[in-house]
Amino acid sequence: MRTLLDFEKPIADLEAKLEDMKRLADENNVDVREAARSLTENILNLKKETFSNLTRWQRVQLSRHPDRPYTLDYIEKICQEFHELHGDRTVKDDPAIVGGFADIDGKTVMLIGQQKGRKTKERQYRNFGMPNPEGYRKALRLMKLAEKFNKPIVTLIDTPGAFPGLEAEERGQAEAIARNLREMCVLKVPVICIIIGEGASGGALGIAIGDKVLMLENSWYSVISPENCSTILWRSWDYKEQAAEALKPTATDMLNNKLIDGIIEEPLGGAHLDWDDMAERLKNRIIEEINGLEKLSPQERIDSRIEKFCSMGFFEEV
């Protein structure tokens, strides 16, 4: 059964009506082609109208859709080979971050991504996509390995945030993220970072410093989630819609504020409706960006990367 968000239900009702019409026509040998064509057109128009007028909160909901593809789903779809590597060589492995060498259409890349989980046990195992310090240290180890062998790095970001537990803080969560920010700025190989779902706070930023930072159309990227923002400002989750409007966390908002470099369009209705199409779009964009970045020298990439992030935001001298 497909999971439906509130604004998807009117579309799903029409699609169910269309299926019933076709089934009854087959059973009774009745020609309903004209009616089916008209209803199909109505469904398409409703989809276009609905998904072109989504609120910011609705896009946040889409980014969390339980049927949306996660990092391992994309790896399965776009990689001809993937050899996962484990451990940070200090504490342990962190299943919330997966990474390894991958073959994408003949190109060898280091692919690193945050992984949530679909069922209860897998979500617990993956810590709901919230990495511990060892996850960020593993990611940095793999990036350094890619740099050693002169291979591009691709990161897929999808996290509600870095794990905030006591043990994570004791093992240096802030230091691990901060070190990644510094080291990623000066990596000599091309670095492409893509927010595929949720991009929350430093948990996302810890693997999101790159030559190209991209977002899927229905993803979000912000210092805090709308719910937590609502809790802090209004002492309640009830104002999450207003918080989302104030935060402006969507891909369009980020591009307008020059905080990302581009948006990857999703299939009509969202990535969860057509994994194959979404994976193909993602793969093509990755190859395109790698080909462009490989034309630059390592120093040119580093200088441009640092300049890009240093120019973000604004301030006033007093």
Coordinates of C-alpha atoms in Angstrom, one line a residue:
M1 CA 0.0 0.0 0.0
R2 CA 1.2 3.4 -0.9
T3 CA 1.6 5.9 1.9
L4 CA -0.3 9.1 1.2
L5 CA 0.2 12.6 2.5
D6 CA -2.9 14.7 2.9
F7 CA -2.4 16.7 -0.3
E8 CA -1.8 13.5 -2.3
K9 CA -5.2 12.0 -1.3
P10 CA -7.3 13.8 -3.9
I11 CA -5.0 12.6 -6.7
A12 CA -5.0 9.0 -5.3
D13 CA -8.8 9.1 -5.2
L14 CA -8.9 9.9 -8.9
E15 CA -6.3 7.3 -9.8
A16 CA -8.3 4.7 -7.9
K17 CA -11.4 5.8 -9.8
L18 CA -9.6 5.4 -13.1
E19 CA -8.4 1.9 -12.1
D20 CA -12.0 0.9 -11.2
M21 CA -13.2 2.2 -14.5
K22 CA -10.7 0.2 -16.4
R23 CA -11.4 -2.9 -14.4
L24 CA -15.2 -2.7 -14.9
A25 CA -14.7 -2.0 -18.6
D26 CA -12.6 -5.2 -18.9
E27 CA -15.2 -7.3 -17.0
N28 CA -18.2 -6.0 -18.9
N29 CA -16.5 -5.5 -22.3
V30 CA -17.4 -1.8 -22.4
D31 CA -15.4 0.8 -24.3
V32 CA -14.4 3.6 -21.8
R33 CA -11.4 4.9 -23.7
E34 CA -12.7 8.4 -24.0
A35 CA -13.7 8.6 -20.4
A36 CA -10.4 7.1 -19.3
R37 CA -8.5 9.6 -21.5
S38 CA -10.4 12.5 -20.0
L39 CA -9.9 11.3 -16.4
T40 CA -6.2 10.7 -17.0
E41 CA -5.9 14.3 -18.3
N42 CA -7.7 15.5 -15.2
I43 CA -5.3 13.6 -12.9
L44 CA -2.3 15.0 -14.7
N45 CA -3.6 18.6 -14.4
L46 CA -4.4 18.1 -10.7
K47 CA -0.9 16.8 -10.2
K48 CA 0.7 19.7 -11.9
E49 CA -1.5 22.2 -10.0
T50 CA -0.9 20.5 -6.6
F51 CA 2.9 20.1 -6.9
S52 CA 3.5 23.5 -8.4
N53 CA 1.8 25.2 -5.5
L54 CA 3.2 23.3 -2.5
T55 CA 3.9 25.2 0.7
R56 CA 7.3 25.0 2.3
W57 CA 5.9 22.7 5.0
Q58 CA 4.4 20.3 2.4
R59 CA 7.9 20.1 0.7
V60 CA 9.3 19.2 4.1
Q61 CA 6.7 16.4 4.4
L62 CA 7.7 15.2 0.9
S63 CA 11.4 15.1 1.9
R64 CA 10.4 12.7 4.7
H65 CA 8.0 10.5 2.7
P66 CA 8.4 6.9 3.9
D67 CA 8.4 5.7 0.3
R68 CA 11.2 8.1 -0.8
P69 CA 14.5 6.5 -1.9
Y70 CA 17.4 6.6 0.5
T71 CA 21.1 6.5 -0.1
L72 CA 21.3 2.7 -0.4
D73 CA 18.4 2.7 -2.9
Y74 CA 20.3 5.2 -5.1
I75 CA 23.5 3.2 -4.8
E76 CA 21.6 0.1 -6.0
K77 CA 20.1 2.0 -8.9
I78 CA 23.0 4.1 -10.2
C79 CA 26.1 2.0 -9.4
Q80 CA 27.4 -0.9 -11.4
E81 CA 29.6 -1.9 -8.5
F82 CA 29.8 -0.7 -4.9
H83 CA 32.4 -1.8 -2.3
E84 CA 31.4 -0.6 1.1
L85 CA 34.1 0.3 3.6
H86 CA 33.6 0.3 7.3
G87 CA 34.9 1.9 10.5
D88 CA 36.7 5.1 11.6
R89 CA 39.8 3.2 12.8
T90 CA 39.3 4.9 16.2
V91 CA 36.1 3.7 17.9
K92 CA 33.8 1.6 15.6
D93 CA 31.7 1.6 12.5
D94 CA 28.6 3.8 12.3
P95 CA 25.8 2.4 10.2
A96 CA 24.1 5.8 9.9
I97 CA 26.8 6.7 7.3
V98 CA 27.6 4.3 4.5
G99 CA 30.4 4.8 2.1
G100 CA 32.8 3.1 -0.3
F101 CA 34.2 3.0 -3.9
A102 CA 31.5 2.9 -6.6
D103 CA 31.5 2.5 -10.3
I104 CA 29.0 4.9 -12.0
D105 CA 29.0 4.4 -15.8
G106 CA 32.7 3.6 -15.8
K107 CA 33.7 6.3 -13.4
T108 CA 35.1 5.3 -10.1
V109 CA 34.0 7.6 -7.3
M110 CA 34.0 7.6 -3.5
L111 CA 30.2 7.6 -2.6
I112 CA 29.3 8.5 0.9
G113 CA 25.8 9.0 2.3
Q114 CA 23.6 9.0 5.3
Q115 CA 21.2 6.1 5.6
K116 CA 17.9 6.0 7.5
G117 CA 15.8 2.9 7.7
R118 CA 12.4 1.7 6.5
K119 CA 11.4 -0.8 9.2
T120 CA 11.7 -0.4 13.0
K121 CA 14.8 -2.7 13.4
E122 CA 16.6 -1.1 10.5
R123 CA 15.8 2.4 11.8
Q124 CA 17.3 1.5 15.2
Y125 CA 20.3 -0.1 13.6
R126 CA 20.9 3.1 11.4
N127 CA 20.0 5.3 14.4
F128 CA 17.3 7.0 12.2
G129 CA 20.1 8.5 10.0
M130 CA 21.6 10.4 12.8
P131 CA 25.4 9.9 12.7
N132 CA 27.7 9.6 15.7
P133 CA 31.2 11.2 15.7
E134 CA 32.7 7.9 14.4
G135 CA 30.4 8.3 11.4
Y136 CA 31.8 11.6 10.5
R137 CA 35.4 10.4 11.1
K138 CA 34.7 7.4 8.9
A139 CA 33.4 9.7 6.2
L140 CA 36.6 11.8 6.4
R141 CA 38.8 8.7 6.3
L142 CA 37.1 7.6 3.1
M143 CA 37.4 11.1 1.6
K144 CA 41.2 11.1 2.4
L145 CA 41.4 7.6 0.7
A146 CA 39.6 9.0 -2.4
E147 CA 42.1 11.9 -2.4
K148 CA 45.0 9.5 -2.2
F149 CA 43.8 7.6 -5.3
N150 CA 42.6 10.8 -7.1
K151 CA 39.0 9.8 -7.2
P152 CA 36.0 12.2 -7.1
I153 CA 33.8 12.3 -4.0
V154 CA 30.0 12.2 -4.0
T155 CA 28.0 12.7 -0.8
L156 CA 24.3 12.1 -0.4
I157 CA 22.8 14.0 2.6
D158 CA 19.6 12.8 4.3
T159 CA 19.6 13.3 8.1
P160 CA 17.4 14.9 10.8
G161 CA 20.6 15.9 12.4
A162 CA 23.8 14.6 14.1
F163 CA 23.0 12.3 17.1
P164 CA 22.6 14.5 20.2
G165 CA 23.2 11.8 22.8
L166 CA 25.5 12.2 25.8
E167 CA 27.9 9.5 24.5
A168 CA 28.2 11.3 21.1
E169 CA 29.2 14.5 22.8
E170 CA 31.6 12.6 25.0
R171 CA 33.4 11.2 21.9
G172 CA 33.6 14.7 20.3
Q173 CA 30.7 15.2 18.1
A174 CA 31.3 18.9 17.5
E175 CA 35.0 18.3 16.9
A176 CA 34.4 15.6 14.4
I177 CA 32.0 17.8 12.4
A178 CA 34.3 20.8 12.6
R179 CA 37.2 18.8 11.4
N180 CA 35.2 17.6 8.4
L181 CA 34.3 21.2 7.5
R182 CA 38.0 22.2 7.5
E183 CA 39.3 19.2 5.7
M184 CA 36.6 19.1 3.0
C185 CA 37.5 22.7 2.1
V186 CA 41.0 21.7 1.0
L187 CA 40.4 18.3 -0.6
K188 CA 42.3 18.1 -4.0
V189 CA 39.7 16.0 -5.8
P190 CA 36.2 17.1 -7.1
V191 CA 33.6 17.0 -4.3
I192 CA 29.8 16.9 -5.1
C193 CA 27.3 17.1 -2.3
I194 CA 23.6 16.4 -2.9
I195 CA 20.8 16.8 -0.4
I196 CA 18.4 13.9 -1.2
G197 CA 15.9 14.4 1.6
E198 CA 16.5 16.1 4.9
G199 CA 19.5 18.4 5.4
A200 CA 19.4 19.4 9.1
S201 CA 22.0 21.5 10.8
G202 CA 25.6 20.5 11.3
G203 CA 24.6 16.9 10.9
A204 CA 24.1 17.6 7.2
L205 CA 26.9 20.1 6.9
G206 CA 29.4 17.6 8.2
I207 CA 29.5 16.0 4.7
A208 CA 28.2 18.9 2.6
I209 CA 31.3 21.1 1.9
G210 CA 31.8 20.7 -1.8
D211 CA 32.6 22.2 -5.2
K212 CA 29.0 21.7 -6.1
V213 CA 26.2 21.5 -3.5
L214 CA 22.9 20.4 -5.1
M215 CA 19.4 19.7 -3.8
L216 CA 16.6 17.5 -5.0
E217 CA 13.5 19.5 -5.7
N218 CA 11.6 18.3 -2.7
S219 CA 14.4 18.3 -0.1
W220 CA 15.1 20.8 2.6
Y221 CA 18.3 22.3 4.1
S222 CA 18.4 24.4 7.3
V223 CA 20.0 25.0 10.6
I224 CA 17.0 23.5 12.4
S225 CA 13.9 21.6 11.5
P226 CA 10.5 23.5 11.4
E227 CA 9.2 21.4 14.4
N228 CA 12.2 22.2 16.6
C229 CA 12.1 25.9 15.6
S230 CA 8.5 26.0 16.5
T231 CA 9.2 24.4 19.9
I232 CA 11.9 26.9 20.7
L233 CA 10.0 30.0 19.6
W234 CA 6.4 29.0 20.5
R235 CA 7.0 26.2 23.0
S236 CA 4.8 24.0 20.8
W237 CA 5.1 22.0 17.6
D238 CA 1.7 23.4 16.5
Y239 CA 3.4 26.3 14.6
K240 CA 5.7 24.2 12.4
E241 CA 4.0 25.5 9.2
Q242 CA 4.8 29.1 10.2
A243 CA 8.3 28.1 11.2
A244 CA 8.9 26.5 7.8
E245 CA 7.8 29.7 6.1
A246 CA 10.2 31.7 8.2
L247 CA 13.1 29.4 7.8
K248 CA 12.8 29.2 4.0
P249 CA 14.5 25.8 3.8
T250 CA 13.4 24.5 0.4
A251 CA 15.6 24.0 -2.6
T252 CA 14.3 27.1 -4.4
D253 CA 14.9 29.2 -1.3
M254 CA 18.4 27.9 -0.9
L255 CA 19.2 28.6 -4.6
N256 CA 17.7 32.1 -4.4
N257 CA 19.9 32.8 -1.3
K258 CA 23.0 31.5 -3.2
L259 CA 23.6 28.8 -0.6
I260 CA 23.5 25.9 -3.1
D261 CA 24.6 25.6 -6.8
G262 CA 21.6 23.9 -8.4
I263 CA 18.4 21.9 -8.1
I264 CA 17.8 18.4 -9.5
E265 CA 14.1 18.2 -10.6
E266 CA 12.1 15.2 -9.4
P267 CA 9.5 13.2 -11.3
L268 CA 6.0 14.8 -11.2
G269 CA 4.6 14.0 -7.7
G270 CA 8.0 13.4 -6.1
A271 CA 10.9 11.0 -6.1
H272 CA 8.9 8.3 -4.2
L273 CA 6.7 7.7 -7.2
D274 CA 9.4 6.7 -9.7
W275 CA 12.7 5.5 -8.2
D276 CA 14.2 4.6 -11.6
D277 CA 13.5 8.0 -13.1
M278 CA 14.8 9.8 -10.1
A279 CA 18.0 7.7 -10.0
E280 CA 18.6 8.3 -13.7
R281 CA 18.3 12.0 -13.2
L282 CA 20.7 11.9 -10.2
K283 CA 23.2 9.8 -12.0
N284 CA 23.2 12.0 -15.1
R285 CA 23.8 15.1 -13.0
I286 CA 26.6 13.5 -11.0
I287 CA 28.4 12.5 -14.2
E288 CA 27.9 16.0 -15.7
E289 CA 29.3 17.8 -12.6
I290 CA 32.3 15.5 -12.4
N291 CA 33.1 16.0 -16.0
G292 CA 33.0 19.8 -15.5
L293 CA 35.0 19.8 -12.3
E294 CA 37.7 17.5 -13.7
K295 CA 38.6 20.3 -16.2
L296 CA 39.9 22.5 -13.3
S297 CA 43.2 22.1 -11.5
P298 CA 43.1 21.0 -7.8
Q299 CA 44.1 24.4 -6.7
E300 CA 41.4 26.1 -8.8
R301 CA 38.8 23.9 -7.2
I302 CA 40.1 24.5 -3.7
D303 CA 40.2 28.3 -4.2
S304 CA 36.7 28.4 -5.8
R305 CA 35.3 26.2 -3.0
I306 CA 36.7 28.3 -0.2
E307 CA 35.6 31.6 -1.9
K308 CA 32.1 30.2 -2.4
F309 CA 31.6 29.4 1.3
C310 CA 33.3 32.5 2.6
S311 CA 31.0 34.7 0.5
M312 CA 27.8 33.2 1.9
G313 CA 25.6 35.4 4.2
F314 CA 26.0 39.1 4.9
F315 CA 27.1 41.3 7.8
E316 CA 27.4 44.9 8.8
E317 CA 30.5 46.5 10.4
V318 CA 29.7 48.7 13.4

